[in-house]
Tab-separated table of C-alpha atoms in Angstrom:
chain	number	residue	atom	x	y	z
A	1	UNK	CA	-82.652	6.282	-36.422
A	2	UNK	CA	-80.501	6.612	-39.752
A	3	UNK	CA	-78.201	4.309	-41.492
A	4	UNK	CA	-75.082	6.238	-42.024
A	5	UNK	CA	-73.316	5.723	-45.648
A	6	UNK	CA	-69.758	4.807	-45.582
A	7	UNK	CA	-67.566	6.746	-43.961
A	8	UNK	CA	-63.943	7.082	-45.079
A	9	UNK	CA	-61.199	5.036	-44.847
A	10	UNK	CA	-58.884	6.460	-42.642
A	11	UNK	CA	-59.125	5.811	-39.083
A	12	UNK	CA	-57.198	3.314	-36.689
A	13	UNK	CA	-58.186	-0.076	-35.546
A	14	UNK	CA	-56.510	-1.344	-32.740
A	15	UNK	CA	-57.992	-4.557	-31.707
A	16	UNK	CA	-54.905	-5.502	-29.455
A	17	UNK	CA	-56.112	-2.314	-27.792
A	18	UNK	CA	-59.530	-2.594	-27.436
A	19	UNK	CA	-59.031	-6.083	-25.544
A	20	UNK	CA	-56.743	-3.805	-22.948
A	21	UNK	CA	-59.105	-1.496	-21.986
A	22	UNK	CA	-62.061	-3.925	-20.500
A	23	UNK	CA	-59.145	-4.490	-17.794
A	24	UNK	CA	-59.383	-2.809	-14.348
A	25	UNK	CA	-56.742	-0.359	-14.127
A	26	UNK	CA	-54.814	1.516	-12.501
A	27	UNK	CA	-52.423	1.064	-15.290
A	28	UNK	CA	-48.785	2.252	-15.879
A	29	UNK	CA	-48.223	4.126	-19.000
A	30	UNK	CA	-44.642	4.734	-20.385
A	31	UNK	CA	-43.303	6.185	-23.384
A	32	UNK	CA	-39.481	6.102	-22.809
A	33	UNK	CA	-37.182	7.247	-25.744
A	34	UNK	CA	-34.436	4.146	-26.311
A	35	UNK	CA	-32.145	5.958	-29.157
A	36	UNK	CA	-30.822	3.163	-30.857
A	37	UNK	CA	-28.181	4.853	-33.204
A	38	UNK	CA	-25.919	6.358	-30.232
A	39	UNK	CA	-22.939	5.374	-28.716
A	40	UNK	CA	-23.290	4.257	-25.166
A	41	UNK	CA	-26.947	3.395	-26.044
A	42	UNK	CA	-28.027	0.836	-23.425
A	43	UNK	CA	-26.431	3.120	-20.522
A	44	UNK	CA	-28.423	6.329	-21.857
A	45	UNK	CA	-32.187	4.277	-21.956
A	46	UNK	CA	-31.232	3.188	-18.305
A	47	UNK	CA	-30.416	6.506	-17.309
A	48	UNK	CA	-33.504	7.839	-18.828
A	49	UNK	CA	-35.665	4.569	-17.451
A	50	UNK	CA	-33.840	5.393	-13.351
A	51	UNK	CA	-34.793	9.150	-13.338
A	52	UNK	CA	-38.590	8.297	-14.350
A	53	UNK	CA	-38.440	5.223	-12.011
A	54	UNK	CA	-37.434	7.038	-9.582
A	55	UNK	CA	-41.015	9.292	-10.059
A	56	UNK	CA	-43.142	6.815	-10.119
A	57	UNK	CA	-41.578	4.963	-6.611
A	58	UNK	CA	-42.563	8.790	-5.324
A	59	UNK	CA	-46.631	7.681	-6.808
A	60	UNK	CA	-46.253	4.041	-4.818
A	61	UNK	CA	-46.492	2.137	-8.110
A	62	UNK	CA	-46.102	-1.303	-7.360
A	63	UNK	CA	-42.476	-2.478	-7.392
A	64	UNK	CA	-43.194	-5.877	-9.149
A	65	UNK	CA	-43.951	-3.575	-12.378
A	66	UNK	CA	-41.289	-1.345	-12.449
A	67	UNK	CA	-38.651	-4.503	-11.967
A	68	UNK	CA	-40.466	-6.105	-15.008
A	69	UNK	CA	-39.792	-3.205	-17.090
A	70	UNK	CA	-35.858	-2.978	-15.365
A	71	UNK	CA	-35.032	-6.204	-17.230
A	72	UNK	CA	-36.880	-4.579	-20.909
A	73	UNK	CA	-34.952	-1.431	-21.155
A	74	UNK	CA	-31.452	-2.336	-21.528
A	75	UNK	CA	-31.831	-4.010	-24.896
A	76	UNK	CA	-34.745	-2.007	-25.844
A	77	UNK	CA	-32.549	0.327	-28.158
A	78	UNK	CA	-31.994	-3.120	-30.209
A	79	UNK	CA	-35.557	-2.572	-31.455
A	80	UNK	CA	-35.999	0.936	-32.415
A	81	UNK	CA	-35.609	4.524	-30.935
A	82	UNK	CA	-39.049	4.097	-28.848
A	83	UNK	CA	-40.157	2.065	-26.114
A	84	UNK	CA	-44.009	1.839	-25.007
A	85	UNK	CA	-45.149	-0.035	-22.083
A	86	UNK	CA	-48.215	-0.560	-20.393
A	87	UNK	CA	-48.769	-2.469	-17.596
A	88	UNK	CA	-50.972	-3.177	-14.210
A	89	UNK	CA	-49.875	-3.867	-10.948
A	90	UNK	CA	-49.178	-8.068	-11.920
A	91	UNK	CA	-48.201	-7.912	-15.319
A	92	UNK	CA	-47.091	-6.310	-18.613
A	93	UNK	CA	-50.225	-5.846	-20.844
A	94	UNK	CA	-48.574	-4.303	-24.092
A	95	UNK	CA	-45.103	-3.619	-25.309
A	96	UNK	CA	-44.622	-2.000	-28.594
A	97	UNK	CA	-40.721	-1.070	-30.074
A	98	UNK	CA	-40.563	1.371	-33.223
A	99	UNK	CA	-39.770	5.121	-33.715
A	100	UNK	CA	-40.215	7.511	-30.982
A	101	UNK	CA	-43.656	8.533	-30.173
A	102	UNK	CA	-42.055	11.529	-28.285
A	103	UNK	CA	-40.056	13.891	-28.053
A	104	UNK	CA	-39.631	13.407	-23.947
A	105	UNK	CA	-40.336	11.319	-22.307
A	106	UNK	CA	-43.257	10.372	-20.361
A	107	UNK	CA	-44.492	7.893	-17.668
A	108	UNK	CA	-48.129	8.502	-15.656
A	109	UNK	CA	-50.051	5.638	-13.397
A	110	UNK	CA	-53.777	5.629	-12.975
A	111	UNK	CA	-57.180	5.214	-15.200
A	112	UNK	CA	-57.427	5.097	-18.062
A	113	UNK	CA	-54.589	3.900	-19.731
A	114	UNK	CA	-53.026	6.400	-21.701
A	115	UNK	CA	-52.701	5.283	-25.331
A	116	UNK	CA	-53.364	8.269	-27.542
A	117	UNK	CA	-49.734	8.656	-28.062
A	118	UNK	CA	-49.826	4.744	-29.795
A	119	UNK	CA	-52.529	5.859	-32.200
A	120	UNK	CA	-50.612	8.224	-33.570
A	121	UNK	CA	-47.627	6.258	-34.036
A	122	UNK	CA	-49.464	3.621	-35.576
A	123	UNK	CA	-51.134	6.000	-37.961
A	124	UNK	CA	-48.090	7.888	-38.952
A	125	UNK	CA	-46.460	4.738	-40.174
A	126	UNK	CA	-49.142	3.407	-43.262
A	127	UNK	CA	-48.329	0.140	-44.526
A	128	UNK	CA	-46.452	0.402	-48.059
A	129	UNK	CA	-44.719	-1.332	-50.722
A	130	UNK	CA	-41.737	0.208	-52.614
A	131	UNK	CA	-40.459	-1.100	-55.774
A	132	UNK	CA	-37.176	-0.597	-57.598
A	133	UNK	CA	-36.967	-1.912	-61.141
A	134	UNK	CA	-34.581	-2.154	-64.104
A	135	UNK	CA	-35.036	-4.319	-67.278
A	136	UNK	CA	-33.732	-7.527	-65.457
A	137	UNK	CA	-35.790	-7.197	-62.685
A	138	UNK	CA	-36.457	-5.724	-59.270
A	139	UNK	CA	-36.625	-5.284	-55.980
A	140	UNK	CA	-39.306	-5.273	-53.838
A	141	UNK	CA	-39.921	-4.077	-50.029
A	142	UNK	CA	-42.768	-4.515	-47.805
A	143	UNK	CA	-43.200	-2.417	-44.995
A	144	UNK	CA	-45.434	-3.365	-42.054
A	145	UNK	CA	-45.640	-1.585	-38.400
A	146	UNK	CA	-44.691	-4.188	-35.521
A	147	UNK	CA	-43.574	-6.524	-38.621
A	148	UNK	CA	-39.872	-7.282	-39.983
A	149	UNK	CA	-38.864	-5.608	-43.582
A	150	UNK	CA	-40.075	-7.912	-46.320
A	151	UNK	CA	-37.572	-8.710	-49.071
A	152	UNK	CA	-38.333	-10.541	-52.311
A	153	UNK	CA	-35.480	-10.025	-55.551
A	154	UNK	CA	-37.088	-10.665	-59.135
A	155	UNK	CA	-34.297	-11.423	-61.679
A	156	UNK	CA	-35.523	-12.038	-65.395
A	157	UNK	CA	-35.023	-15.553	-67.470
A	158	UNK	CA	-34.514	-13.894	-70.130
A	159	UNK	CA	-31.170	-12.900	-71.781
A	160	UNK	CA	-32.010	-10.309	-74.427
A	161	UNK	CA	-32.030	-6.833	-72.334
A	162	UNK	CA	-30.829	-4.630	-74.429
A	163	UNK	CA	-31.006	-3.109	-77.397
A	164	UNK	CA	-28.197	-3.003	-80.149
A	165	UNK	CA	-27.087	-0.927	-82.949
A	166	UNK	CA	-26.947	-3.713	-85.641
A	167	UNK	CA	-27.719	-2.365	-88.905
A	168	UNK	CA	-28.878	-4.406	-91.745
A	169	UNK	CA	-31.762	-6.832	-91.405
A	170	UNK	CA	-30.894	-8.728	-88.131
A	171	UNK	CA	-31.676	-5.072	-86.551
A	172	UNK	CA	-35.462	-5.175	-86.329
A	173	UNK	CA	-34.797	-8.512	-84.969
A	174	UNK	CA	-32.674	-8.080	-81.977
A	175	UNK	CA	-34.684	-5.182	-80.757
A	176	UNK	CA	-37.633	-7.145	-80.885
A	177	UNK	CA	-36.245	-9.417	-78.764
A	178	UNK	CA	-35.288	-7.360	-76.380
A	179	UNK	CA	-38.568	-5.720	-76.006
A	180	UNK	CA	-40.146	-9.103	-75.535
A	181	UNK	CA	-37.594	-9.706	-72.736
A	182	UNK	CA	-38.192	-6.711	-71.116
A	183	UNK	CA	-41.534	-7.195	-71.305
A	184	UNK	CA	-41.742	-11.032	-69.926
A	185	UNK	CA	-39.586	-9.449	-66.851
A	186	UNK	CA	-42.147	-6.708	-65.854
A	187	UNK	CA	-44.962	-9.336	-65.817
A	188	UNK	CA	-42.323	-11.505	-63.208
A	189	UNK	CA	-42.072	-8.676	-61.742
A	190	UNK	CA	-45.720	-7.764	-61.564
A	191	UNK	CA	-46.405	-11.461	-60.601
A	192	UNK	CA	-44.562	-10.630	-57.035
A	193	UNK	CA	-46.055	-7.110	-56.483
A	194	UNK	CA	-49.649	-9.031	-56.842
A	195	UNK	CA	-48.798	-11.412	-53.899
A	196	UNK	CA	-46.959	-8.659	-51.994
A	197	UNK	CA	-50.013	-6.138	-52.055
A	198	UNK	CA	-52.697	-9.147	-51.095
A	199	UNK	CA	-50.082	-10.230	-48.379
A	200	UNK	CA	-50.119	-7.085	-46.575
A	201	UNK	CA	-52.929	-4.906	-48.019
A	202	UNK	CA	-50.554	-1.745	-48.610
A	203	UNK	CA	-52.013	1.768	-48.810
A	204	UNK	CA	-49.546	2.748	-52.085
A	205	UNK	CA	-46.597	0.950	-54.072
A	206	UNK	CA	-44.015	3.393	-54.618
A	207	UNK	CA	-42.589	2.248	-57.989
A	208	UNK	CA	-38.879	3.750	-59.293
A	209	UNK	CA	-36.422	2.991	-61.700
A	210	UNK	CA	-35.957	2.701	-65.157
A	211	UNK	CA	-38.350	5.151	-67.129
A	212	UNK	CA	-38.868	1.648	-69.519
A	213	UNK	CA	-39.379	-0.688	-67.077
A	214	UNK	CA	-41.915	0.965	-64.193
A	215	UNK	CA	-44.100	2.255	-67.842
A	216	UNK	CA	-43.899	-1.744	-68.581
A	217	UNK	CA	-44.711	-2.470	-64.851
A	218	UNK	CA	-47.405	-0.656	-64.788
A	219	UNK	CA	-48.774	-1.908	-67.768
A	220	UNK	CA	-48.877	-5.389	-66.459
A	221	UNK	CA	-50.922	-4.451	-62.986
A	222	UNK	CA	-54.376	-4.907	-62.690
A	223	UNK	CA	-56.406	-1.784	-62.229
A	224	UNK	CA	-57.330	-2.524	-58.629
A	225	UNK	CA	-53.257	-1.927	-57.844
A	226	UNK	CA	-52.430	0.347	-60.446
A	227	UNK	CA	-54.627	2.541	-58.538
A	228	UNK	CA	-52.191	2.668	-55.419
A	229	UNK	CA	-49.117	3.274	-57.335
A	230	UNK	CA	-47.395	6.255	-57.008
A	231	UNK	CA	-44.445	6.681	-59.477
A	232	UNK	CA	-41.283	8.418	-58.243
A	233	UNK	CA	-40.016	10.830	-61.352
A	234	UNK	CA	-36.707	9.844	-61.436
A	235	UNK	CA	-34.628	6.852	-62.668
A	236	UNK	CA	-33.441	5.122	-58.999
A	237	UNK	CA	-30.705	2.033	-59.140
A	238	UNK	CA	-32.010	-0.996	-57.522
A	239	UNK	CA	-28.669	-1.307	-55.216
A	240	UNK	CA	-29.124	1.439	-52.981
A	241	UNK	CA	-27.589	1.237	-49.518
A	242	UNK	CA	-28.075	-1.766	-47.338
A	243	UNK	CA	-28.810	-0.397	-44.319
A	244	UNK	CA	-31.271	1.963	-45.871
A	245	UNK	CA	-32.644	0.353	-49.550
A	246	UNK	CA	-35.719	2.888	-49.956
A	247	UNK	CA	-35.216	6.023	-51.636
A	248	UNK	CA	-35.796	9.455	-49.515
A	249	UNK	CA	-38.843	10.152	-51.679
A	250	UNK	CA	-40.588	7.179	-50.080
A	251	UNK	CA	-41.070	9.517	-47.137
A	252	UNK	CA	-42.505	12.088	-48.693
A	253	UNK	CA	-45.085	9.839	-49.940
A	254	UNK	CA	-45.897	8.475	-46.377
A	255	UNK	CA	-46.041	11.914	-45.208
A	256	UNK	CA	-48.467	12.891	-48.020
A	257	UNK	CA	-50.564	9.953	-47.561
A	258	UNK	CA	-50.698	10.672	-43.865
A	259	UNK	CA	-51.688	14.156	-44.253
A	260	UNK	CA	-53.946	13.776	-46.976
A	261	UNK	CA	-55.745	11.122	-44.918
A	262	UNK	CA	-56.769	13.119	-42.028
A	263	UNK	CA	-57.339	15.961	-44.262
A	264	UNK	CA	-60.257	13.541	-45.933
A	265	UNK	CA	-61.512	12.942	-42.634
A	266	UNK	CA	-61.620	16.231	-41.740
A	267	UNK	CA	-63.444	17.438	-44.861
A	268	UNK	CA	-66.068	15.061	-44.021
A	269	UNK	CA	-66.495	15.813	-40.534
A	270	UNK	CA	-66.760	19.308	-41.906
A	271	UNK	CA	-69.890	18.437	-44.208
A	272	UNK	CA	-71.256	16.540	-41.671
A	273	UNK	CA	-70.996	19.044	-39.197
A	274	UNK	CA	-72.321	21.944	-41.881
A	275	UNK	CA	-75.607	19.501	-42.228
A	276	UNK	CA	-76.327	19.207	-38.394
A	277	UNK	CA	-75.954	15.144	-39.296
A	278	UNK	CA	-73.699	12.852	-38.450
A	279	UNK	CA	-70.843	14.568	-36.327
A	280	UNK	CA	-70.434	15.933	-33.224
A	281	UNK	CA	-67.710	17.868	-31.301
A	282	UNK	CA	-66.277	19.092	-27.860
A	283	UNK	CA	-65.500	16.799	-25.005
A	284	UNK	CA	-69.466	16.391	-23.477
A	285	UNK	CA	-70.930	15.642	-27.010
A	286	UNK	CA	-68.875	13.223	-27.982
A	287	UNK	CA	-69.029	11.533	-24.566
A	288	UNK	CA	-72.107	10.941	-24.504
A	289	UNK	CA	-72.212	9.897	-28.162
A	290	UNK	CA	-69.586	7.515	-27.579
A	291	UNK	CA	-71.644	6.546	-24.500
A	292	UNK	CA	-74.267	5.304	-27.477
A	293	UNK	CA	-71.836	3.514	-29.222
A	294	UNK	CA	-73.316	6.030	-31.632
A	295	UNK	CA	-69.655	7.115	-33.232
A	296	UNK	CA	-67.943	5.425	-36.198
A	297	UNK	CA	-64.657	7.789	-36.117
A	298	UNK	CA	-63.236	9.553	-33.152
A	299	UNK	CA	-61.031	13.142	-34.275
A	300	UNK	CA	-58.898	13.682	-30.980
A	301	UNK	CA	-55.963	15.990	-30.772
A	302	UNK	CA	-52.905	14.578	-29.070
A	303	UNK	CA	-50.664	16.666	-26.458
A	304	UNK	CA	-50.059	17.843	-23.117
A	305	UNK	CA	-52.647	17.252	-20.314
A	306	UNK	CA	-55.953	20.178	-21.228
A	307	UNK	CA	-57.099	19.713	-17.096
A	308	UNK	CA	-60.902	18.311	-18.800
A	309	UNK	CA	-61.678	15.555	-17.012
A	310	UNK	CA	-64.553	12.827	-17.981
A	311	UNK	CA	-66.148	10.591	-15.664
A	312	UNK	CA	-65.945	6.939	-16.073
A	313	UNK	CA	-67.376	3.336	-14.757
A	314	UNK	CA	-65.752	-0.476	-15.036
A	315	UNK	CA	-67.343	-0.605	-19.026
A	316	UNK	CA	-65.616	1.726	-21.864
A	317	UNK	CA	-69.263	2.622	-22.640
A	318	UNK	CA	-69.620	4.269	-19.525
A	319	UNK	CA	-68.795	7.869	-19.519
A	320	UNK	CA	-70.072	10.804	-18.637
A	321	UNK	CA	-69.720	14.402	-18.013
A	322	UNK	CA	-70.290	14.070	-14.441
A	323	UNK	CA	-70.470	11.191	-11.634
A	324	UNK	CA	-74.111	12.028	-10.991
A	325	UNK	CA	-75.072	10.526	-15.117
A	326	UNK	CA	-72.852	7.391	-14.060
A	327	UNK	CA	-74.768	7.090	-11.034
A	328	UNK	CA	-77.981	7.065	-12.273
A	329	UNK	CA	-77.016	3.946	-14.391
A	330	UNK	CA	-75.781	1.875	-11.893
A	331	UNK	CA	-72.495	2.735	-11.197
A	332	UNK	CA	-71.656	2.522	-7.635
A	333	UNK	CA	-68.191	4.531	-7.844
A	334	UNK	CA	-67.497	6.303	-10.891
A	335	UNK	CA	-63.447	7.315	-11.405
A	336	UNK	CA	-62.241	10.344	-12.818
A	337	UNK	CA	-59.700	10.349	-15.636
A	338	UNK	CA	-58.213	12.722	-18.127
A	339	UNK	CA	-61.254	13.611	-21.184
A	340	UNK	CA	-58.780	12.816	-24.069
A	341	UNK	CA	-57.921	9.206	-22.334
A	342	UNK	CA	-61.393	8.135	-21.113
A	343	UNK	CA	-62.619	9.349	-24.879
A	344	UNK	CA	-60.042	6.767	-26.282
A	345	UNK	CA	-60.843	4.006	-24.120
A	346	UNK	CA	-64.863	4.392	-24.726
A	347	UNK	CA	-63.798	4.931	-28.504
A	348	UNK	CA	-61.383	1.625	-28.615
A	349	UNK	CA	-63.953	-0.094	-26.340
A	350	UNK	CA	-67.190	0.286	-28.640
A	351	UNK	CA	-65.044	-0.128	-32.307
A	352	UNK	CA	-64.801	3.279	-33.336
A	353	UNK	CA	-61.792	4.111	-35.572
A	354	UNK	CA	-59.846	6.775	-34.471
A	355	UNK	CA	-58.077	9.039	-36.180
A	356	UNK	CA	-55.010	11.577	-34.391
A	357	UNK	CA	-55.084	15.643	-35.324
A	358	UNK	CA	-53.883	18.704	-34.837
A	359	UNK	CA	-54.990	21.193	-32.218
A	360	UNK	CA	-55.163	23.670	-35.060
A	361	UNK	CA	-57.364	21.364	-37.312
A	362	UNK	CA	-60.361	23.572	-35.652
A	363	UNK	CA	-62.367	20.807	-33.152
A	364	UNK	CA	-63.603	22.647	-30.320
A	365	UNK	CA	-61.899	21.079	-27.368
A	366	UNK	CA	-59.525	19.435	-29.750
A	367	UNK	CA	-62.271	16.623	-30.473
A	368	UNK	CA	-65.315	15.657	-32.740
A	369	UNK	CA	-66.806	12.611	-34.017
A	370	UNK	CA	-68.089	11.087	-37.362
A	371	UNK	CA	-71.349	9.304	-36.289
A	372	UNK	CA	-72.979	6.111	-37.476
A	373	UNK	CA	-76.324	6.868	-37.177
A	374	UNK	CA	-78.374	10.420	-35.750
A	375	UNK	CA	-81.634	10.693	-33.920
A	376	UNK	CA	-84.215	13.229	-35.547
């Protein structure tokens, strides 16, 4: 057995979820779109929630779990354009509010729980911090998944901001002072950004502003955050609109990062792969991998059902191929569940990461793994 070396950063941990999956199913998974900027809002997620309801009464779900979610979706569009639920037959087990994870919507009810779709809203919204400064002072923004908007202003004590035209000898003066100024405000400012980024451990600081004031900002960081700053190129005013205060290049950014994280992921999965080492890929290798708690990063595709099908017991580590490999390890009644949901349960279940792609990212089967360790 090998020691694998670090493996990238990059994948998604999901404690909340990995608690969820030891439970006995079946479970009910929905992913009901709750638009939240519409008029008539309330009366369209209800529509939306009756017509899928009505569905699931046709697959005898238990009633006691569809009236729990009945008294969830009217005000659901309060909290965001999404709605995810996943319950049993007794009780709600998770609830998460945000952006839509779909297009459609979507509602199933057996085992595993489905909860690919989660992963890759979770991973598509990075935790950041945007900045917008001037030579007073700034603004600053923390953004967290499941977590309100954090909000801190930073005004400067000082009063000499700007520079004057007043010849003579008092010139040389006044402009020093107002470079000190400036100066004394960026290191306020930088002061806050410190205890922002250890609060909530962004992935980048998206700085804008005044060309002056982000070069003195930056100045003032330590290298270990001046390392996740990304500079937007133009000059930004602090009072943008309230209802949206981040500039549209902020997206971009989370895009990029996004994008350029799975990319990394996928370049090592490709050297790994090139070596014969530590990655594997298509549905029965990665099983049975998993089935070792042998993987450190799952690479699953997301999308409509394939038809592969994995066999799997009461543990997360049990899966296999077929019901005869359960059998033979004690299992007394293997189920059978969709490949791409049993592979997230085992994945969640023995604390891999796991990390959402595209079906065109080249995974035969639409999934591969980064391993921990390999047998020679």
């Amino acid at each position: 057995m090998e020691t694998s070396e670090q493996l990238p950063h990059g994948a998604v941990d999901a404690p909340d979820l990995a608690e969820l999956v030891r439970r006995p199913g079946p479970f009910l998974s929905l992913y009901l779109i709750t638009e939240k900027d519409v008029e008539k809002a309330a009366q369209r997620s209800q529509s939306r929630w009756k017509t899928i309801r009505s569905e699931l009464d046709d697959q005898d779900v238990p009633g006691a779990a569809l009236e729990r979610i009945d008294e969830i979706v009217p005000d659901a569009h309060l909290e965001g354009d999404g709605l995810v639920v996943i319950a049993d037959a007794n009780e709600i087990l998770h609830l998460e509010h945000g952006s839509a994870v779909r297009q459609d919507d979507e509602a199933s009810w057996g085992a595993p729980a489905r909860l690919l779709p989660i992963l890759r809203w979770r991973q598509s919204e990075p935790t950041y911090v945007v900045v917008l400064i001037d030579r007073t002072g700034a603004d600053l923004f923390g953004f967290r998944r499941g977590s309100p908007e954090l909000h801190a202003e930073v005004e400067g004590e000082h009063d000499e901001i700007r520079k004057v035209q007043a010849g003579g000898w008092s010139q040389r003066r006044y402009q020093q002072r107002a470079e000190d100024s400036w100066e004394q405000n960026a290191e306020q400012v930088a002061k806050r950004v410190i205890r922002l980024v250890d609060r909530i451990e962004p992935v980048f600081v998206a700085v804008a502003g005044d060309v002056r004031a982000v070069s003195l900002l930056r100045d003032s960081l330590p290298e270990r955050i001046g390392k996740l700053v990304h500079v937007i190129e133009k000059e930004i005013p602090r009072k943008l609109e309230e209802d949206d205060p981040v500039p549209e290049d902020v997206w971009a950014l989370v895009q990029q990062h996004v994008r350029e994280t799975t990319q990394r992921l996928l370049a090592r999965f490709e050297e790994e792969r090139g070596q014969q080492d530590k990655a594997v890929e298509g549905v029965d290798a990665t099983a049975r991998a998993l089935a070792l708690s042998q993987v450190a990063v799952l690479l699953i595709a997301d999308g409509p059902d394939d038809g592969r099908s994995l066999w799997l017991g009461p543990d997360p580590a049990l899966l296999a191929p077929s019901d005869r490999e359960l059998k033979e390890l004690g299992v007394d009644s293997p189920e059978q569940g969709p490949a791409r949901d049993v592979l997230v349960r085992a994945a969640l279940g023995t604390g891999a990461g796991i990390r959402v792609v595209d079906h065109d990212d080249g995974l035969a089967d639409g999934v591969g793994a980064l391993l921990r360790w390999t047998t020679g």
